[in-house]
PDB file of C-alpha atoms in Angstrom:
ATOM      1  CA  MET A   1     168.452  44.563  81.138  1.00 79.00           C
ATOM      2  CA  PRO A   2     170.549  40.772  81.609  1.00 90.00           C
ATOM      3  CA  LEU A   3     169.958  39.367  84.747  1.00 95.00           C
ATOM      4  CA  VAL A   4     173.628  39.520  87.535  1.00 96.00           C
ATOM      5  CA  CYS A   5     174.241  37.038  89.061  1.00 97.00           C
ATOM      6  CA  THR A   6     176.887  35.241  91.358  1.00 98.00           C
ATOM      7  CA  ILE A   7     178.046  33.057  93.574  1.00 98.00           C
ATOM      8  CA  GLU A   8     180.284  33.609  96.751  1.00 97.00           C
ATOM      9  CA  MET A   9     182.047  31.042  98.169  1.00 97.00           C
ATOM     10  CA  ASP A  10     183.566  31.880 101.684  1.00 96.00           C
ATOM     11  CA  LYS A  11     184.852  28.947 104.620  1.00 95.00           C
ATOM     12  CA  THR A  12     183.678  30.803 107.595  1.00 95.00           C
ATOM     13  CA  ALA A  13     180.522  33.012 105.982  1.00 94.00           C
ATOM     14  CA  GLY A  14     179.494  29.538 103.751  1.00 97.00           C
ATOM     15  CA  ILE A  15     177.567  29.731 100.001  1.00 98.00           C
ATOM     16  CA  THR A  16     175.539  32.556  98.694  1.00 98.00           C
ATOM     17  CA  VAL A  17     173.660  32.573  96.035  1.00 98.00           C
ATOM     18  CA  THR A  18     172.289  35.500  94.612  1.00 98.00           C
ATOM     19  CA  VAL A  19     169.936  36.756  91.525  1.00 98.00           C
ATOM     20  CA  VAL A  20     169.046  40.020  90.844  1.00 97.00           C
ATOM     21  CA  ASN A  21     166.708  41.484  88.615  1.00 97.00           C
ATOM     22  CA  ALA A  22     167.255  45.035  88.192  1.00 95.00           C
ATOM     23  CA  ASP A  23     164.219  45.525  85.990  1.00 95.00           C
ATOM     24  CA  ALA A  24     161.252  44.219  88.291  1.00 95.00           C
ATOM     25  CA  SER A  25     164.181  45.457  90.968  1.00 96.00           C
ATOM     26  CA  ILE A  26     164.175  41.551  92.595  1.00 97.00           C
ATOM     27  CA  THR A  27     166.686  40.198  94.123  1.00 98.00           C
ATOM     28  CA  GLN A  28     166.692  36.294  95.256  1.00 98.00           C
ATOM     29  CA  THR A  29     168.765  35.363  97.518  1.00 98.00           C
ATOM     30  CA  ILE A  30     170.427  31.567  98.702  1.00 98.00           C
ATOM     31  CA  VAL A  31     172.738  31.565 101.770  1.00 98.00           C
ATOM     32  CA  MET A  32     174.075  28.567 102.846  1.00 98.00           C
ATOM     33  CA  ASP A  33     175.814  28.945 106.114  1.00 97.00           C
ATOM     34  CA  GLY A  34     177.059  25.722 107.845  1.00 96.00           C
ATOM     35  CA  THR A  35     173.754  25.983 110.208  1.00 97.00           C
ATOM     36  CA  LYS A  36     170.788  26.793 108.080  1.00 97.00           C
ATOM     37  CA  ILE A  37     170.082  27.648 104.311  1.00 98.00           C
ATOM     38  CA  GLU A  38     167.581  31.068 103.900  1.00 98.00           C
ATOM     39  CA  ILE A  39     165.852  31.359 100.998  1.00 98.00           C
ATOM     40  CA  LYS A  40     164.856  35.313 100.377  1.00 98.00           C
ATOM     41  CA  VAL A  41     163.206  36.835  97.716  1.00 98.00           C
ATOM     42  CA  ALA A  42     162.892  40.843  98.093  1.00 98.00           C
ATOM     43  CA  GLY A  43     161.301  43.151  96.023  1.00 96.00           C
ATOM     44  CA  ASP A  44     159.924  46.904  96.226  1.00 94.00           C
ATOM     45  CA  SER A  45     156.876  46.288  98.269  1.00 94.00           C
ATOM     46  CA  ALA A  46     157.669  43.165 100.220  1.00 97.00           C
ATOM     47  CA  THR A  47     160.355  40.610 101.397  1.00 98.00           C
ATOM     48  CA  SER A  48     159.773  36.838 101.506  1.00 98.00           C
ATOM     49  CA  THR A  49     162.000  34.425 103.328  1.00 98.00           C
ATOM     50  CA  ILE A  50     162.312  30.747 103.802  1.00 98.00           C
ATOM     51  CA  THR A  51     164.734  29.922 107.021  1.00 98.00           C
ATOM     52  CA  GLN A  52     165.520  26.091 108.000  1.00 98.00           C
ATOM     53  CA  THR A  53     167.657  24.539 110.383  1.00 98.00           C
ATOM     54  CA  SER A  54     168.261  21.317 111.766  1.00 97.00           C
ATOM     55  CA  GLU A  55     165.233  21.584 113.474  1.00 96.00           C
ATOM     56  CA  LYS A  56     162.805  24.249 112.110  1.00 97.00           C
ATOM     57  CA  ILE A  57     161.633  24.973 109.323  1.00 97.00           C
ATOM     58  CA  ALA A  58     160.283  28.889 109.336  1.00 98.00           C
ATOM     59  CA  ILE A  59     158.296  30.834 106.388  1.00 98.00           C
ATOM     60  CA  ALA A  60     157.834  34.759 107.015  1.00 98.00           C
ATOM     61  CA  CYS A  61     155.745  35.746 103.965  1.00 97.00           C
ATOM     62  CA  LYS A  62     153.146  39.248 102.945  1.00 96.00           C
ATOM     63  CA  GLN A  63     150.859  36.130 101.448  1.00 96.00           C
ATOM     64  CA  PHE A  64     150.789  31.731 102.311  1.00 96.00           C
ATOM     65  CA  GLU A  65     149.645  29.877 100.529  1.00 96.00           C
ATOM     66  CA  VAL A  66     149.048  26.027  99.672  1.00 96.00           C
ATOM     67  CA  THR A  67     147.305  24.418  97.020  1.00 96.00           C
ATOM     68  CA  ALA A  68     147.069  20.077  96.695  1.00 96.00           C
ATOM     69  CA  ASP A  69     145.616  18.510  93.814  1.00 96.00           C
ATOM     70  CA  GLU A  70     144.504  15.492  96.691  1.00 96.00           C
ATOM     71  CA  THR A  71     144.846  15.577 100.380  1.00 96.00           C
ATOM     72  CA  ILE A  72     147.114  17.718 103.231  1.00 96.00           C
ATOM     73  CA  THR A  73     147.597  16.318 105.924  1.00 96.00           C
ATOM     74  CA  MET A  74     149.569  18.429 109.376  1.00 95.00           C
ATOM     75  CA  THR A  75     150.645  15.985 111.975  1.00 95.00           C
ATOM     76  CA  SER A  76     152.094  16.930 115.457  1.00 95.00           C
ATOM     77  CA  THR A  77     152.842  15.399 118.304  1.00 95.00           C
ATOM     78  CA  LYS A  78     153.429  18.413 120.957  1.00 95.00           C
ATOM     79  CA  ALA A  79     150.173  21.167 121.341  1.00 94.00           C
ATOM     80  CA  SER A  80     149.633  22.728 117.786  1.00 94.00           C
ATOM     81  CA  SER A  81     147.952  26.857 117.386  1.00 94.00           C
ATOM     82  CA  TRP A  82     146.853  28.956 114.341  1.00 93.00           C
ATOM     83  CA  THR A  83     146.117  32.113 115.275  1.00 94.00           C
ATOM     84  CA  SER A  84     144.834  34.978 113.452  1.00 94.00           C
ATOM     85  CA  GLN A  85     144.583  38.751 114.013  1.00 94.00           C
ATOM     86  CA  ASP A  86     142.198  39.079 110.826  1.00 95.00           C
ATOM     87  CA  THR A  87     139.001  36.937 109.744  1.00 94.00           C
ATOM     88  CA  PHE A  88     139.040  33.299 110.569  1.00 93.00           C
ATOM     89  CA  SER A  89     137.545  31.296 108.233  1.00 94.00           C
ATOM     90  CA  VAL A  90     137.224  27.143 107.807  1.00 92.00           C
ATOM     91  CA  GLN A  91     135.059  26.054 104.871  1.00 93.00           C
ATOM     92  CA  SER A  92     134.290  22.343 103.675  1.00 93.00           C
ATOM     93  CA  THR A  93     131.864  21.959 100.708  1.00 93.00           C
ATOM     94  CA  LYS A  94     131.507  18.090 102.148  1.00 94.00           C
ATOM     95  CA  ASP A  95     131.254  16.991 105.851  1.00 93.00           C
ATOM     96  CA  ALA A  96     133.570  19.021 108.804  1.00 92.00           C
ATOM     97  CA  THR A  97     133.943  17.145 111.564  1.00 92.00           C
ATOM     98  CA  ILE A  98     135.697  18.800 114.728  1.00 91.00           C
ATOM     99  CA  ALA A  99     136.525  16.088 117.616  1.00 91.00           C
ATOM    100  CA  SER A 100     139.038  15.421 120.377  1.00 91.00           C
ATOM    101  CA  ASP A 101     139.917  12.875 122.966  1.00 91.00           C
ATOM    102  CA  ALA A 102     139.788  15.260 125.649  1.00 92.00           C
ATOM    103  CA  ASN A 103     137.787  18.657 126.297  1.00 90.00           C
ATOM    104  CA  VAL A 104     136.695  20.525 123.463  1.00 90.00           C
ATOM    105  CA  SER A 105     135.994  24.859 124.016  1.00 90.00           C
ATOM    106  CA  ILE A 106     134.447  27.328 122.031  1.00 90.00           C
ATOM    107  CA  SER A 107     134.199  30.707 123.492  1.00 89.00           C
ATOM    108  CA  GLY A 108     133.696  33.895 121.591  1.00 89.00           C
ATOM    109  CA  ALA A 109     134.263  37.342 123.107  1.00 90.00           C
ATOM    110  CA  GLN A 110     131.289  38.568 121.737  1.00 90.00           C
ATOM    111  CA  ASN A 111     128.243  36.157 119.771  1.00 89.00           C
ATOM    112  CA  VAL A 112     128.670  32.794 119.144  1.00 88.00           C
ATOM    113  CA  THR A 113     126.344  31.578 116.335  1.00 88.00           C
ATOM    114  CA  VAL A 114     125.585  28.003 115.216  1.00 87.00           C
ATOM    115  CA  GLU A 115     123.355  27.141 112.646  1.00 87.00           C
ATOM    116  CA  GLY A 116     122.122  24.780 110.398  1.00 86.00           C
ATOM    117  CA  THR A 117     119.650  24.643 107.769  1.00 86.00           C
ATOM    118  CA  SER A 118     118.269  21.086 108.056  1.00 86.00           C
ATOM    119  CA  LYS A 119     119.173  19.996 111.545  1.00 85.00           C
ATOM    120  CA  VAL A 120     120.862  21.447 114.814  1.00 85.00           C
ATOM    121  CA  GLY A 121     121.781  18.948 117.381  1.00 84.00           C
ATOM    122  CA  LEU A 122     123.457  18.985 121.161  1.00 81.00           C
ATOM    123  CA  THR A 123     123.832  15.820 123.325  1.00 79.00           C
ATOM    124  CA  GLY A 124     125.101  14.745 126.366  1.00 75.00           C
ATOM    125  CA  ALA A 125     126.325  10.967 126.680  1.00 71.00           C
ATOM    126  CA  SER A 126     123.170   8.700 128.285  1.00 67.00           C
ATOM    127  CA  SER A 127     124.976   8.658 131.691  1.00 65.00           C
ATOM    128  CA  ASN A 128     125.999  12.392 131.863  1.00 73.00           C
ATOM    129  CA  THR A 129     123.832  15.892 131.190  1.00 77.00           C
ATOM    130  CA  LEU A 130     123.740  18.818 129.532  1.00 78.00           C
ATOM    131  CA  THR A 131     123.796  21.807 130.539  1.00 81.00           C
ATOM    132  CA  LEU A 132     122.751  25.556 128.995  1.00 81.00           C
ATOM    133  CA  GLU A 133     123.239  28.332 131.672  1.00 82.00           C
ATOM    134  CA  SER A 134     123.921  31.898 130.823  1.00 82.00           C
ATOM    135  CA  ALA A 135     122.366  35.169 132.790  1.00 84.00           C
ATOM    136  CA  GLY A 136     119.712  35.245 130.174  1.00 83.00           C
ATOM    137  CA  ALA A 137     117.897  32.643 128.127  1.00 84.00           C
ATOM    138  CA  THR A 138     115.334  32.303 125.408  1.00 85.00           C
ATOM    139  CA  LEU A 139     114.640  29.453 123.899  1.00 85.00           C
ATOM    140  CA  SER A 140     112.327  30.358 120.305  1.00 85.00           C
ATOM    141  CA  THR A 141     110.924  29.205 116.922  1.00 85.00           C
ATOM    142  CA  SER A 142     109.161  29.889 114.534  1.00 85.00           C
ATOM    143  CA  ALA A 143     106.617  26.568 114.870  1.00 85.00           C
ATOM    144  CA  THR A 144     106.471  24.225 117.694  1.00 86.00           C
ATOM    145  CA  LEU A 145     108.658  23.889 120.458  1.00 86.00           C
ATOM    146  CA  THR A 146     108.389  20.374 122.102  1.00 86.00           C
ATOM    147  CA  LEU A 147     110.176  19.505 125.452  1.00 85.00           C
ATOM    148  CA  GLU A 148     109.928  16.142 126.150  1.00 84.00           C
ATOM    149  CA  GLY A 149     111.887  14.110 129.122  1.00 81.00           C
ATOM    150  CA  THR A 150     111.297  10.263 129.766  1.00 82.00           C
ATOM    151  CA  SER A 151     111.435  10.270 133.559  1.00 83.00           C
ATOM    152  CA  GLN A 152     110.842  14.188 134.311  1.00 84.00           C
ATOM    153  CA  ILE A 153     110.472  17.454 133.482  1.00 86.00           C
ATOM    154  CA  SER A 154     111.323  20.092 136.025  1.00 87.00           C
ATOM    155  CA  ALA A 155     110.948  23.534 135.982  1.00 86.00           C
ATOM    156  CA  LYS A 156     112.350  26.336 138.829  1.00 87.00           C
ATOM    157  CA  GLY A 157     112.639  29.879 139.691  1.00 86.00           C
ATOM    158  CA  ALA A 158     111.442  32.510 141.657  1.00 88.00           C
ATOM    159  CA  MET A 159     108.554  32.940 139.113  1.00 89.00           C
ATOM    160  CA  ILE A 160     107.441  30.816 135.960  1.00 88.00           C
ATOM    161  CA  GLU A 161     104.889  32.257 133.935  1.00 88.00           C
ATOM    162  CA  ALA A 162     103.171  30.334 130.734  1.00 87.00           C
ATOM    163  CA  LYS A 163     100.495  32.258 128.741  1.00 87.00           C
ATOM    164  CA  ALA A 164      98.572  31.058 125.572  1.00 87.00           C
ATOM    165  CA  ASP A 165      97.592  33.272 122.334  1.00 87.00           C
ATOM    166  CA  GLY A 166      94.756  30.475 121.924  1.00 86.00           C
ATOM    167  CA  THR A 167      94.252  27.386 123.887  1.00 87.00           C
ATOM    168  CA  MET A 168      96.172  26.267 127.118  1.00 86.00           C
ATOM    169  CA  ASN A 169      95.887  22.733 127.736  1.00 87.00           C
ATOM    170  CA  LEU A 170      97.047  20.702 130.849  1.00 86.00           C
ATOM    171  CA  GLU A 171      96.903  17.409 131.218  1.00 86.00           C
ATOM    172  CA  SER A 172      98.159  14.240 133.243  1.00 87.00           C
ATOM    173  CA  SER A 173      97.231  10.204 132.749  1.00 87.00           C
ATOM    174  CA  GLY A 174      98.626  10.812 136.743  1.00 89.00           C
ATOM    175  CA  ILE A 175      97.805  12.601 139.620  1.00 90.00           C
ATOM    176  CA  ALA A 176      97.894  16.200 138.653  1.00 88.00           C
ATOM    177  CA  THR A 177      98.393  18.179 141.783  1.00 89.00           C
ATOM    178  CA  LEU A 178      98.002  22.723 142.186  1.00 87.00           C
ATOM    179  CA  LYS A 179      99.492  23.737 145.145  1.00 88.00           C
ATOM    180  CA  GLY A 180     100.382  27.452 146.425  1.00 88.00           C
ATOM    181  CA  ALA A 181      99.908  29.285 149.524  1.00 89.00           C
ATOM    182  CA  MET A 182      97.765  31.206 147.708  1.00 90.00           C
ATOM    183  CA  THR A 183      95.850  29.631 144.566  1.00 88.00           C
ATOM    184  CA  ASN A 184      93.576  31.563 142.147  1.00 88.00           C
ATOM    185  CA  VAL A 185      91.584  29.882 139.063  1.00 86.00           C
ATOM    186  CA  GLN A 186      89.862  32.778 136.634  1.00 86.00           C
ATOM    187  CA  GLY A 187      88.502  33.176 134.114  1.00 83.00           C
ATOM    188  CA  ASN A 188      85.157  34.158 132.386  1.00 85.00           C
ATOM    189  CA  LEU A 189      83.627  30.483 132.262  1.00 87.00           C
ATOM    190  CA  VAL A 190      85.428  27.257 135.078  1.00 84.00           C
ATOM    191  CA  ASN A 191      84.464  24.049 134.508  1.00 83.00           C
ATOM    192  CA  LEU A 192      85.932  21.856 137.301  1.00 80.00           C
ATOM    193  CA  GLY A 193      85.034  18.285 137.178  1.00 73.00           C
TER     194      GLY A 193
END
């Protein structure tokens, strides 16, 4: 069946171009009414619409896809937002960078995971501090764990426990002090001196 094409011109309503494909149950419409241009494609299961005014372009559709052989650049001078009501994924086959001239905040209502197959680094500026804070925290590794400070390392808590399944060495190249309201040194063999 051939397409049915109509053009309507009105001094008040503007111009309406309509193409009807009855076999596919698709109607294509372009409306220019003097304030906006609306392009609509309506089918049995979905409708997509592009609306353009002098200040805004709005796209409403079931699926939206952009493909570029080279670069895609998006820039705004005001606040920008991107919201997904389902899974949200950002992926790059090469390096990826998230940067801000102000603060960066990453939060999750449940788990937040940072993972690297080679190295994961958290770095604070040399004049500032790096703070890790939680109601409970566990730091573990299947290999060697190293805590190092060029100036000082401080551990503080209502109770501090250090335990080794094998050898434990506590050594200082300067003065070493072990102090407590009550101090116990126990072992099958204790060497002092």
